[in-house]
C-alpha positions in Angstrom: 2.6 21.5 -19.7 0.4 23.6 -17.5 2.1 26.0 -15.1 -0.2 25.7 -12.0 -2.1 22.9 -10.4 -3.9 22.3 -7.1 -2.1 19.0 -6.6 0.9 17.4 -8.3 1.2 13.6 -7.9 4.7 12.2 -8.5 4.6 8.7 -9.8 2.5 6.8 -12.3 2.2 3.4 -10.6 -1.1 2.0 -9.4 -0.9 4.0 -6.2 -0.2 7.4 -7.8 -3.0 6.8 -10.4 -5.4 5.8 -7.6 -4.6 9.0 -5.7 -5.2 11.0 -8.8 -8.5 9.3 -9.6 -9.8 9.7 -6.0 -8.9 13.4 -6.0 -11.0 13.9 -9.1 -13.8 11.6 -7.8 -14.3 14.1 -4.9 -14.3 17.1 -7.2 -10.8 18.3 -7.5 -10.1 18.4 -11.3 -7.1 20.7 -11.3 -4.7 17.9 -10.6 -1.7 16.6 -12.4 0.3 13.4 -12.4 4.0 13.4 -13.4 5.7 10.2 -14.5 9.4 9.9 -15.4 8.7 7.1 -18.0 5.5 5.3 -18.8 2.6 4.4 -16.5 3.4 1.2 -14.5 7.2 1.8 -14.8 8.9 0.7 -11.6 7.2 -2.1 -9.5 3.7 -2.1 -10.9 4.3 -3.6 -14.3 5.8 -6.8 -13.0 3.5 -7.4 -10.0 1.7 -10.7 -9.7 -1.5 -8.7 -9.4 -3.0 -10.7 -6.5 -5.6 -9.2 -4.2 -7.4 -10.1 -1.0 -9.5 -8.5 1.7 -8.2 -10.2 4.9 -5.8 -8.3 7.1 -4.8 -8.6 10.7 -5.8 -5.0 11.3 -9.6 -4.6 10.8 -9.2 -1.0 9.7 -6.7 -1.9 7.0 -9.0 -4.8 6.0 -11.8 -2.3 5.4 -9.6 -0.4 3.0 -8.6 -3.6 1.2 -12.3 -4.5 0.8 -12.9 -1.0 -0.6 -10.1 -1.5 -3.1 -11.4 -4.9 -4.3 -15.0 -3.6 -4.6 -13.8 -0.6 -6.5 -12.4 -2.5 -9.5 -15.6 -3.1 -11.3 -16.5 0.5 -10.9 -13.3 1.9 -12.5 -13.4 -0.8 -15.3 -16.9 0.3 -16.2 -16.2 4.0 -15.8 -13.0 4.0 -17.8 -13.9 1.5 -20.4 -10.5 -0.1 -19.8 -10.4 -3.9 -19.3 -8.5 -4.7 -16.1 -8.3 -8.4 -16.5 -10.3 -9.0 -13.3 -10.4 -12.7 -12.1 -12.4 -13.1 -8.9 -11.4 -16.7 -8.3 -11.8 -16.7 -4.5 -9.0 -18.1 -2.4 -7.6 -20.3 0.3 -5.2 -19.6 3.2 -3.6 -22.9 4.2 -2.4 -24.1 7.6 0.2 -26.8 7.9 0.4 -26.6 11.7 -2.1 -26.3 14.5 -0.5 -23.0 15.6 -1.3 -21.6 12.2 -4.8 -22.9 12.4 -5.2 -21.1 15.8 -4.1 -17.9 14.1 -6.7 -18.4 11.4 -9.4 -18.7 14.1 -8.3 -15.4 15.6 -8.1 -13.7 12.2 -11.6 -14.8 11.2 -13.0 -13.7 14.6 -11.8 -10.2 13.9 -13.9 -10.0 10.7 -17.2 -11.3 12.3 -18.5 -7.9 13.5 -17.6 -6.4 10.1 -19.7 -9.0 8.2 -16.7 -10.9 6.8 -17.6 -13.8 4.6 -14.4 -15.8 5.0 -14.8 -19.2 6.9 -12.8 -22.1 8.2 -12.8 -25.2 6.1 -11.5 -28.7 6.6 -8.6 -30.2 4.7 -11.0 -32.3 2.7 -13.0 -29.2 1.7 -9.9 -27.4 0.8 -8.7 -30.3 -1.4 -12.0 -30.4 -3.2 -11.7 -26.7 -3.9 -8.0 -26.9 -4.9 -7.1 -30.4 -6.1 -3.5 -29.5 -6.7 -2.7 -29.5 -2.9 -1.7 -32.6 -1.0 -4.2 -32.9 1.9 -1.8 -34.8 4.1 0.4 -31.7 4.3 -2.2 -29.5 5.9 -4.5 -29.3 9.0 -7.1 -26.8 7.7 -7.7 -23.7 5.8 -9.7 -20.5 5.4 -11.9 -19.9 2.4 -12.3 -16.3 1.3 -14.7 -15.5 -1.6 -13.2 -12.0 -2.1 -9.8 -12.9 -3.6 -8.4 -13.0 -7.1 -6.0 -11.3 -9.5 -6.0 -8.8 -12.3 -3.9 -7.2 -14.9 -1.6 -4.6 -13.3 -1.2 -2.6 -16.6 -5.0 -2.5 -17.3 -5.9 -1.6 -13.7 -3.4 1.2 -13.5 -4.6 2.6 -16.9 -8.2 2.3 -15.7 -7.4 4.6 -12.8 -5.6 6.9 -15.1 -8.3 7.1 -17.7 -11.0 7.6 -15.1 -9.0 10.5 -13.6 -8.5 12.1 -17.0 -12.2 11.7 -17.7 -12.8 13.7 -14.6 -10.4 16.5 -15.7 -6.9 15.4 -14.5 -3.9 15.7 -16.6 -1.0 13.2 -16.9 2.4 14.0 -18.3 4.6 11.1 -19.2 8.4 11.1 -19.7 8.5 14.0 -17.3 11.1 13.6 -14.6 10.9 15.7 -11.4 14.3 17.0 -10.7 13.7 19.5 -7.8 11.1 20.5 -5.2 11.1 23.9 -3.6 8.6 25.4 -1.2 7.9 29.1 -1.5 7.2 31.4 1.5 3.4 31.2 0.8 3.5 27.4 1.3 3.1 26.5 -2.4 5.5 24.2 -4.2 7.7 24.7 -7.2 7.8 21.3 -8.9 10.8 21.6 -11.3 10.9 19.0 -14.1 13.0 18.3 -17.2 10.1 19.6 -19.2 9.3 22.7 -17.3 7.9 23.9 -13.9 4.5 23.6 -12.2 3.5 25.5 -9.1 1.2 23.5 -6.8 -0.6 23.8 -3.5 0.0 20.1 -2.7 2.7 17.6 -3.7 2.1 13.8 -3.3 5.1 11.5 -3.2 3.8 8.3 -4.9 7.2 7.6 -6.5 7.4 3.9 -5.5 11.0 2.7 -6.1 12.1 6.4 -6.2 10.1 7.5 -3.1 13.4 7.9 -1.1 14.9 10.0 -3.8 11.8 12.3 -4.0 11.8 12.5 -0.2 15.5 13.6 -0.2 14.6 16.5 -2.5 12.9 18.0 0.6 15.4 16.8 3.1 13.4 13.7 4.1 14.7 10.2 4.6 11.7 7.9 4.3 11.9 4.5 6.0 11.4 2.5 2.7 13.5 -0.1 1.0 13.1 -2.2 -2.1 13.5 -6.0 -1.9 14.0 -8.4 -4.7 10.8 -10.5 -5.1 10.6 -13.6 -7.2 7.9 -15.7 -8.8 7.8 -18.3 -11.5 5.2 -19.2 -14.1 4.9 -22.7 -15.3 4.2 -24.1 -18.7 0.7 -25.5 -19.4 -0.2 -28.1 -16.8 -2.7 -30.9 -17.6 -4.0 -30.9 -14.1 -5.0 -27.2 -14.5 -6.6 -27.8 -17.9 -8.6 -30.8 -16.6 -9.9 -28.8 -13.6 -10.9 -25.9 -15.8 -12.8 -28.2 -18.1 -14.6 -30.1 -15.3 -15.3 -27.2 -13.0 -15.9 -24.5 -15.6 -13.8 -22.1 -13.6 -10.3 -21.1 -12.7 -8.3 -22.6 -9.9 -8.4 -20.3 -6.9 -5.7 -18.3 -5.3 -3.8 -20.0 -2.5 -1.5 -18.7 0.2 0.6 -21.5 1.9 1.9 -19.6 4.9 4.0 -22.4 6.3 5.5 -23.0 2.9 6.0 -19.3 2.5 4.6 -19.3 -1.0 1.5 -18.2 -2.9 0.1 -19.7 -6.0 -2.6 -18.9 -8.6 -3.6 -19.9 -12.1 -1.9 -18.1 -15.0 -3.4 -19.1 -18.3 -3.2 -22.9 -18.5 -0.4 -23.0 -16.0 0.3 -21.8 -12.5 2.2 -18.9 -10.9 4.2 -19.5 -7.7 5.8 -16.7 -5.6 7.8 -16.8 -2.5 8.7 -14.7 0.5 12.0 -16.4 1.2 14.2 -16.3 4.3 17.3 -15.7 2.2 16.0 -12.3 1.1 17.9 -9.6 -0.8 17.5 -5.8 -0.6 17.8 -4.1 -4.0 19.7 -0.8 -4.4 19.7 -0.2 -0.6 21.3 3.3 -0.7 19.9 4.9 -3.8 17.6 3.9 -6.7 19.1 4.7 -10.1 16.9 7.0 -12.2 17.9 5.0 -15.2 16.1 1.8 -14.0 12.8 1.2 -15.7 11.2 -1.8 -17.3 14.0 -4.1 -16.5 13.9 -7.2 -14.4 16.6 -8.5 -12.0 18.7 -11.5 -12.6 17.1 -14.9 -11.9 18.3 -16.6 -8.7 16.3 -19.8 -8.1 19.0 -21.2 -5.8 18.0 -18.5 -3.3 14.4 -19.8 -3.1 15.2 -23.5 -3.3 14.0 -24.3 0.2 10.6 -22.6 -0.4 10.2 -24.3 -3.8 11.0 -27.7 -2.3 8.2 -27.2 0.2 5.9 -25.8 -2.4 6.5 -28.8 -4.7 5.8 -31.1 -1.8 2.6 -29.3 -0.8 1.5 -29.1 -4.4 2.9 -32.2 -6.1 1.7 -31.4 -9.6 4.4 -28.7 -9.8 7.0 -31.5 -9.8 6.0 -32.4 -13.4 5.6 -28.8 -14.7 8.2 -27.0 -16.7 9.1 -23.4 -15.9 8.0 -21.0 -18.6 9.2 -17.8 -17.0 10.9 -16.4 -13.9 10.1 -12.9 -12.7 12.5 -11.2 -10.3 11.7 -7.5 -9.6 12.0 -5.0 -6.9 9.1 -4.0 -4.6 9.2 -1.4 -1.8 8.5 -2.1 1.9 8.4 -0.1 5.1 9.9 -1.6 8.3 6.6 -3.2 9.3 5.3 -3.9 5.8 2.4 -1.3 5.9 2.2 1.7 3.6 3.6 5.2 4.5 0.6 7.5 4.0 -0.3 11.0 5.0 1.1 14.5 5.6 4.8 14.6 6.4 5.4 16.4 9.7 7.2 19.7 9.5 6.1 20.4 5.9 3.2 22.2 4.4 1.1 20.1 2.0 3.8 17.5 1.3 2.1 14.1 1.3 3.4 10.5 1.3 1.8 7.6 -0.6 4.5 5.1 -0.8 5.7 1.6 0.5 2.4 0.2 -0.7 3.8 -3.3 -1.2 0.3 -4.8 -1.7 -0.7 -2.2 -4.3 -3.6 -4.2 -5.8 -5.0 -5.0 -2.4 -4.5 -1.6 -0.8 -4.0 0.9 -3.6 -7.6 1.9 -3.8 -7.9 2.4 -0.1 -4.7 4.4 0.1 -6.0 6.7 -2.7 -9.3 7.1 -0.9 -7.7 7.9 2.4 -5.2 10.4 1.0 -7.6 12.2 -1.2 -10.0 12.7 1.7 -7.1 13.8 3.9 -5.9 16.4 1.3 -9.4 17.7 0.6 -11.1 17.5 4.1 -8.1 17.6 6.4 -8.9 14.1 7.7 -8.7 10.6 6.0 -12.2 9.8 7.2 -11.3 6.8 9.3 -8.5 5.5 11.4 -5.3 4.9 9.3 -2.7 5.0 12.1 -1.4 1.6 11.0 -0.4 3.2 7.7 0.4 6.8 8.9 3.8 8.0 7.8 4.2 9.6 11.3 4.2 6.2 13.1 8.0 6.4 12.7 10.4 8.9 14.2 13.9 10.0 13.3 15.3 6.7 14.8 14.1 5.1 11.5 17.4 5.6 9.8 18.6 4.0 6.6 20.4 1.2 8.5 17.4 0.7 10.8 15.1 0.5 7.8 17.3 -2.0 6.0 17.4 -4.3 9.0 13.7 -4.2 9.8 12.5 -4.5 6.2 14.7 -7.6 5.7 13.3 -9.1 8.9 9.7 -8.2 7.8 10.1 -9.6 4.3 11.7 -12.9 5.6 8.8 -13.3 8.1 6.0 -12.1 5.8 4.2 -15.4 6.0 5.4 -16.3 9.5 3.2 -16.2 12.6 3.6 -13.2 14.8 2.4 -14.3 18.3 0.9 -11.7 20.6 3.9 -12.0 23.0 6.6 -12.1 20.3 9.2 -9.4 20.1 11.3 -9.4 16.9 15.1 -8.9 17.2 15.8 -6.8 14.0 17.6 -3.5 14.5 17.7 -3.9 18.3 18.8 -2.6 20.7 18.8 0.9 19.3 17.4 3.4 21.8 18.2 2.7 25.5 18.0 4.7 28.7 20.7 5.0 31.4 19.1 2.2 33.5 18.9 -0.2 30.6 21.7 -2.4 31.9 20.4 -2.4 35.4 17.0 -3.5 34.2 18.6 -6.2 32.0 20.6 -7.5 34.9 17.4 -7.7 36.9 16.0 -10.1 34.2 14.1 -7.6 32.0 12.6 -9.0 28.8 12.4 -6.0 26.5 10.1 -4.9 23.7 10.9 -2.1 21.3 8.4 0.7 21.2 9.1 3.7 19.0 12.6 2.4 18.8 13.1 2.4 22.6 13.9 -0.8 24.6 11.1 -1.0 27.2 10.8 -3.7 29.9 7.8 -6.0 29.3 8.4 -8.4 32.3 11.2 -9.7 34.5 12.3 -13.3 34.0 14.4 -15.4 36.4 17.6 -16.7 35.0 17.0 -19.6 32.6 13.4 -18.6 31.8 12.6 -17.4 28.3 9.5 -15.9 26.7 8.0 -18.8 24.7 5.7 -17.5 22.0 2.2 -18.7 21.9 -1.5 -17.8 21.3 -2.1 -19.1 24.8 -0.8 -18.2 28.2 2.9 -18.6 28.2 6.0 -18.8 30.4 5.6 -15.2 31.5 2.2 -15.8 33.1 3.2 -16.6 36.6 6.0 -14.0 36.7 3.8 -11.2 35.4 1.3 -12.3 38.1 4.0 -11.9 40.8 4.9 -8.4 39.5 1.2 -7.3 39.5 0.5 -8.7 43.0 3.7 -7.1 44.4 2.3 -3.7 43.3 -1.1 -4.3 44.9 0.5 -5.7 48.1 3.4 -3.3 48.7 5.3 -1.4 46.0 6.7 -1.7 42.6 9.1 0.3 40.4 8.7 0.8 36.6 10.5 2.7 34.0 8.3 5.1 32.1 10.7 6.8 29.7 8.7 5.4 26.8 5.9 7.9 27.3 6.0 11.0 25.1 6.8 14.2 27.0 6.1 17.7 25.7 6.6 21.2 27.2 4.4 24.0 26.1 5.4 27.5 27.0 5.0 31.2 26.1 2.6 34.0 26.6 0.0 32.3 24.3 0.4 28.8 25.8 -2.6 28.8 28.0 -5.0 30.0 25.3 -3.5 27.5 22.8 -3.9 24.6 25.1 -7.4 25.6 25.9 -8.2 25.4 22.1 -6.3 22.1 21.5 -7.6 20.1 24.5 -11.1 19.5 25.7 -10.4 19.8 29.5 -10.3 22.7 31.8 -6.8 23.8 32.5 -5.8 22.9 36.0 -4.3 25.5 38.4 -0.6 25.6 38.9 0.7 22.5 40.6 -2.2 20.3 39.4 -2.8 17.8 36.7 -5.8 16.5 34.8 -6.7 14.0 32.1 -6.8 15.8 28.7 -8.5 14.3 25.7 -7.8 15.8 22.2 -10.3 15.7 19.4 -10.3 16.3 15.6 -12.8 18.5 13.9 -15.2 15.6 13.7 -15.2 15.2 17.5 -13.2 11.9 17.4 -10.4 11.1 19.8 -7.0 11.7 18.4 -5.1 11.8 21.7 -5.3 11.4 25.5 -2.8 13.2 27.7 -2.0 14.1 31.3 -1.9 17.9 31.3 0.2 19.5 34.2 0.2 23.2 34.9 3.7 24.1 36.2 3.0 27.9 36.2 1.1 30.5 34.2 3.1 30.0 31.0 4.6 26.6 31.4 2.8 23.3 30.9 3.8 19.6 30.7 2.0 17.1 28.6 2.5 13.3 29.0 1.1 11.1 26.2 1.6 7.9 24.2 5.2 7.3 23.0 3.9 5.5 19.9 2.1 8.6 18.8 4.9 11.2 19.4 5.4 12.3 15.8 1.7 11.9 15.1 0.8 14.3 17.8 3.7 16.7 17.1 2.4 17.0 13.5 -1.0 18.0 14.8 0.4 20.4 17.4 2.7 22.1 14.8 -0.1 22.4 12.3 -2.1 24.4 14.8 0.6 26.6 16.3 -0.1 30.4 16.0 2.0 32.3 13.5 3.0 35.0 16.0 5.5 32.8 17.9 3.6 33.2 21.2 3.6 29.4 21.8 6.6 27.1 21.9 6.1 23.3 22.0 9.0 20.9 22.4 9.0 17.1 22.3 11.5 16.1 25.0 11.8 12.5 23.9 14.6 10.9 25.9 15.8 14.4 27.1 13.4 13.6 30.0 13.4 10.0 31.4 10.9 8.5 33.9 10.5 6.2 36.8 7.2 5.3 38.6 6.5 3.8 41.9 3.1 2.4 42.8 1.4 0.4 45.5 0.3 1.0 49.1 3.9 1.4 50.3 4.9 3.9 47.6 4.3 7.0 49.8 6.6 5.5 52.4 9.3 4.9 49.8 8.9 8.5 48.5 9.0 9.9 52.1 12.4 8.3 52.6 13.9 10.3 49.7 12.9 13.8 50.6 12.6 16.1 53.6 9.3 17.5 52.2 5.9 16.5 53.5 4.4 14.0 51.0 1.3 13.1 53.1 -2.0 13.0 51.5 -2.9 16.4 52.9 0.3 18.0 51.7 0.6 16.1 48.4 -2.9 15.0 47.2 -3.9 13.0 44.2 -3.2 14.8 40.9 -0.7 17.2 42.4 2.6 17.8 40.6 5.7 19.6 41.9 9.4 20.0 41.5 11.5 18.7 44.3 14.8 17.0 45.1 14.9 13.2 45.7 18.2 12.7 47.3 20.5 14.8 45.2 18.5 14.6 42.0 16.2 17.4 40.9 12.9 15.9 39.6 9.3 16.6 38.8 6.9 14.3 40.7 3.2 13.8 39.9 0.8 12.1 42.2 -0.8 9.8 39.6 -0.4 6.2 38.5 -1.7 4.2 35.5 -1.9 1.2 37.8 -4.9 2.8 39.5 -3.1 2.4 42.9 -1.5 4.9 45.1 1.5 6.0 43.1 3.9 8.6 41.7 5.4 9.3 38.3 8.8 10.8 38.6 10.4 12.7 35.7 14.1 13.3 35.7 16.9 14.3 33.3 18.7 11.3 31.9 22.0 12.1 33.7 20.3 11.5 37.0 18.2 8.4 36.2 20.7 5.8 37.3 21.3 7.5 40.5 17.6 7.9 41.2 16.9 4.3 40.3 19.4 3.0 42.8 18.1 5.4 45.4 14.5 4.2 45.0 15.5 0.6 45.0 17.5 1.0 48.2 14.7 3.0 49.9 12.2 0.3 48.9 14.2 -2.7 50.0 12.5 -2.9 53.4 9.1 -3.1 51.6 10.2 -5.7 49.1 10.1 -3.3 46.2 9.9 -5.2 42.9 10.4 -4.1 39.3 7.4 -4.5 37.0 7.0 -4.1 33.2 4.3 -3.3 30.7 2.5 -6.6 30.9 1.9 -6.2 34.6 0.9 -2.6 34.0 -1.6 -3.9 31.5 -3.0 -6.3 34.0 -3.3 -3.6 36.6 -4.9 -1.0 34.4 -7.5 -3.5 33.3 -8.7 -3.8 36.9 -9.4 -0.1 36.7 -11.0 -0.3 33.3 -8.5 2.3 32.1 -8.3 2.8 28.3 -5.2 3.3 26.2 -4.2 5.2 23.1 -4.6 3.3 19.8 -6.9 0.7 21.4 -9.7 2.3 23.3 -8.9 5.9 22.3 -8.6 6.4 18.6 -10.2 8.4 15.8 -13.1 5.9 15.5 -14.7 7.0 18.8 -16.2 10.1 20.4 -15.4 11.0 24.1 -18.9 10.1 25.3 -18.6 6.7 23.7 -15.2 6.2 25.2 -16.3 7.2 28.7 -14.3 10.4 28.8 -17.1 12.9 28.7 -16.3 14.2 32.2 -13.0 15.5 30.8 -14.8 17.4 28.0 -15.6 20.9 29.3 -18.4 21.8 26.9 -19.2 24.9 29.0 -15.7 26.4 29.0 -15.4 29.6 27.0 -12.7 28.3 24.7 -13.9 27.0 21.4 -11.7 23.9 21.4 -11.3 21.8 18.3 -14.1 19.3 17.9 -16.4 21.2 20.4 -19.4 21.4 18.1 -19.2 17.7 17.2 -18.8 16.8 20.9 -21.9 18.8 21.7 -23.8 16.9 19.0 -22.5 13.6 20.3 -23.8 14.5 23.8 -27.2 15.4 22.4 -27.5 12.3 20.2 -25.8 10.0 22.8 -23.5 8.6 20.1 -23.7 5.0 18.9 -21.4 3.0 21.1 -20.2 2.6 24.7 -16.9 1.3 26.0 -17.5 -1.5 28.5 -15.5 -4.0 30.5 -16.3 -7.7 30.6 -15.1 -10.7 32.6 -14.7 -13.8 30.5 -14.8 -17.5 31.5 -11.5 -18.0 29.7 -9.6 -21.3 29.5 -5.9 -21.1 28.7 -5.9 -17.9 26.5 -7.1 -14.4 26.9 -8.2 -11.7 24.4 -5.5 -9.7 22.6 -7.8 -7.2 20.7 -10.4 -7.2 17.9 -12.2 -10.3 19.0 -16.0 -10.1 18.4 -18.4 -9.4 21.4 -21.7 -11.3 21.0 -25.0 -10.2 22.6 -27.5 -13.0 22.6 -25.6 -14.7 19.8 -25.2 -11.7 17.5 -21.7 -10.1 16.9 -22.6 -6.6 17.9 -19.3 -5.3 19.3 -15.5 -5.8 19.4 -12.7 -6.1 21.9 -10.2 -3.2 21.9 -7.8 -4.8 24.4 -7.7 -7.1 27.4 -5.7 -9.8 29.1 -5.5 -11.5 32.5 -5.9 -9.3 35.5 -3.6 -11.2 37.8 -4.3 -9.4 41.1 -8.0 -10.0 40.6 -7.5 -13.5 39.2 -9.8 -12.8 36.2 -9.7 -12.7 32.4 -10.8 -9.2 31.3 -11.8 -7.7 28.0 -12.5 -4.1 27.2 -14.5 -3.2 24.1 -17.2 -1.2 22.4 -20.8 -2.3 22.1 -24.0 -0.5 20.9 -25.3 1.9 23.5 -28.8 0.4 23.4 -27.6 -2.8 25.0 -24.4 -1.6 26.7 -25.8 -1.9 30.3 -27.5 -5.3 29.9 -26.1 -7.6 32.6 -26.6 -10.9 30.8 -26.4 -12.3 27.3 -22.8 -11.6 26.5 -20.1 -13.8 25.1 -16.7 -13.3 23.5 -14.8 -15.4 21.0 -11.2 -16.5 21.8 -9.4 -18.8 19.3 -12.6 -20.2 17.9 -14.4 -20.7 21.2 -17.3 -18.5 22.1 -17.0 -18.1 25.8 -19.5 -16.7 28.4 -18.8 -13.2 29.5 -20.2 -10.9 32.2 -20.5 -7.2 32.1 -18.3 -5.6 34.8 -20.0 -2.3 35.5 -17.5 -1.1 38.1 -13.7 -1.3 38.3 -12.4 -4.5 39.8 -10.0 -2.6 42.0 -10.8 0.4 44.1 -14.1 1.1 42.5 -14.7 4.3 44.5 -11.1 5.6 44.1 -10.4 5.7 47.8 -7.1 3.9 47.5 -5.9 6.0 44.6 -6.8 9.2 46.3 -6.0 8.2 49.9 
């Protein structure tokens, strides 16, 4: 075994072999894979081997398409047969609600050139005669589906990598990982030691155990997953003979099953409600090519539906039952990327759909390791989308929930109950007693809207029970004053003698003078948006950054990677060590004035000022800014004062009819200002000019901020896209994101976010379109739930277009 390598990949499943192959594909040949047993040991060898390209996240869907398209390439290059069966597939809907979901799913693929299409029950039955057409209302046909041989595919990756210079050591168990002062890793095995620049944890079932070697508790859990294989079925043989092809892959979402042909019989797998975690605390190192005990009773309900939906199964004998463990993250997506707080330690685990996503994961991670960037937006798979709240017990609860709902509809207004409540603020009970309906964001219970007693959030693709109540909240803000909790935002302090220069390099904006704030975009080296913050200068060496709570670990990883070695800069994520309340609306200044002896007039406390003061007896930091676009203030306070401050504000605002409002009303209000948001309008797909943030990019400032060269090039070229706002002639549903935007009938753009702007009384969509047509007034339409609806370009904000209210 060699003693040094540039990269050591731990784990010889399909994901580890894909990472190894992609590293060599991009020219890194000094790479090694270590496998404790044989290739495919763990989950890979007993996988059903299905693959598809459709995904609710268009960015993940692109990676899945890449994976499927890659298979012919690695088969040819390696000379290894992978048993590829491109059968095409059907996704079946047994309810009209499911069919609506299909419509939205297909719409997301239109601007990407997706070939999937809706088909009638009759068409679906002709394609798959085993189904009972009376049990379904419609289907989606996808030509890019099929299955393959897991063993052959994994070995094709491995052989291709070895052909490119990689080395693979089998029966070599990693026992310890130690990082040296120079940042390199000692990878200690039972066969010797390798020193490496990079370590990739692709250990699958043992990903937790490898993570624990470096003090990391990854949010990953293995679940028992069962499928059965029938004996030969005459219906299958007859179809093969008549059609000259295999039966296609089918996913019956409402039955919570999937089926495909296996030789002359069929394979049927389930995602059952009565699910079982496997080895929830620790995975035994002795586990290998074993299967788990059969437990058909546990999947009886799903099988009964499956046999009713596909009657031919009633007459088929069962040849084999497979029950094996597969790993999942809390939301079902992979955990990929560099681990925060460590140098060159990478995650490539929880890839449950390994044969749909393994190639894309390998591509993203290899580019990330080599170039410092994955090459596209993979936030949905980023290991840093979870914080330290994702404990072992949290992961267990959320993975079980996710597995049991894998084929269930997730409505846009649906909040799942697993592992909740976990993080709460001091005013949680007060908000709850006021009727708050909460969502969980980065583990924190955050008010979405306020419901009167007896009113519940009914989940739907269309406007639901919250509609009128969210409208009342939004209109209360515009008419008088509202109060909102803002603790869910991420808060960072930056301090030290080097803080100013460091911020000048990290952010594109000019640093405001003491007591002032500004919007502060952050770019990667390619000039794409990786963050948007409010930067406040408290004094010469002390700064406050406010950003997206969902991206807290993501941004802290970036910050920490770029800290100077001399200790001149200290950055701290305050998390819930600083809580927030906001007041907004034309009466908000009058409310604030009742709480302090200080002058808070517009002249004394203008827009974008920030200052420390006492409100009542509570010491706070108040910023004159509001994401509602109205007159408003954000108030930051230590948690021990938040309850007191909340009561104080509510009492002071009583004469003005102050009303609590949540995130859904905030969304409605920010749409009237065409304000963007992180992970929707602002993400690593777009440049600042394209996103409408160029006025906050100080290209003439002396500091050579990260991404400056690329931002200059974007300004010269004009970029490709423009972010625009549209008004839609909607019916009973509004956009939720990723719908296609048509110009003169052609799908040229896509919606990033939207909803109903209640105060304006209009349905709004925000999205990107090509710059060449971005300012055309006519010819636009947007698809919602299968209906292509007329849309109008809205060139100016619906509310306070000139900013006089906000600044007045």
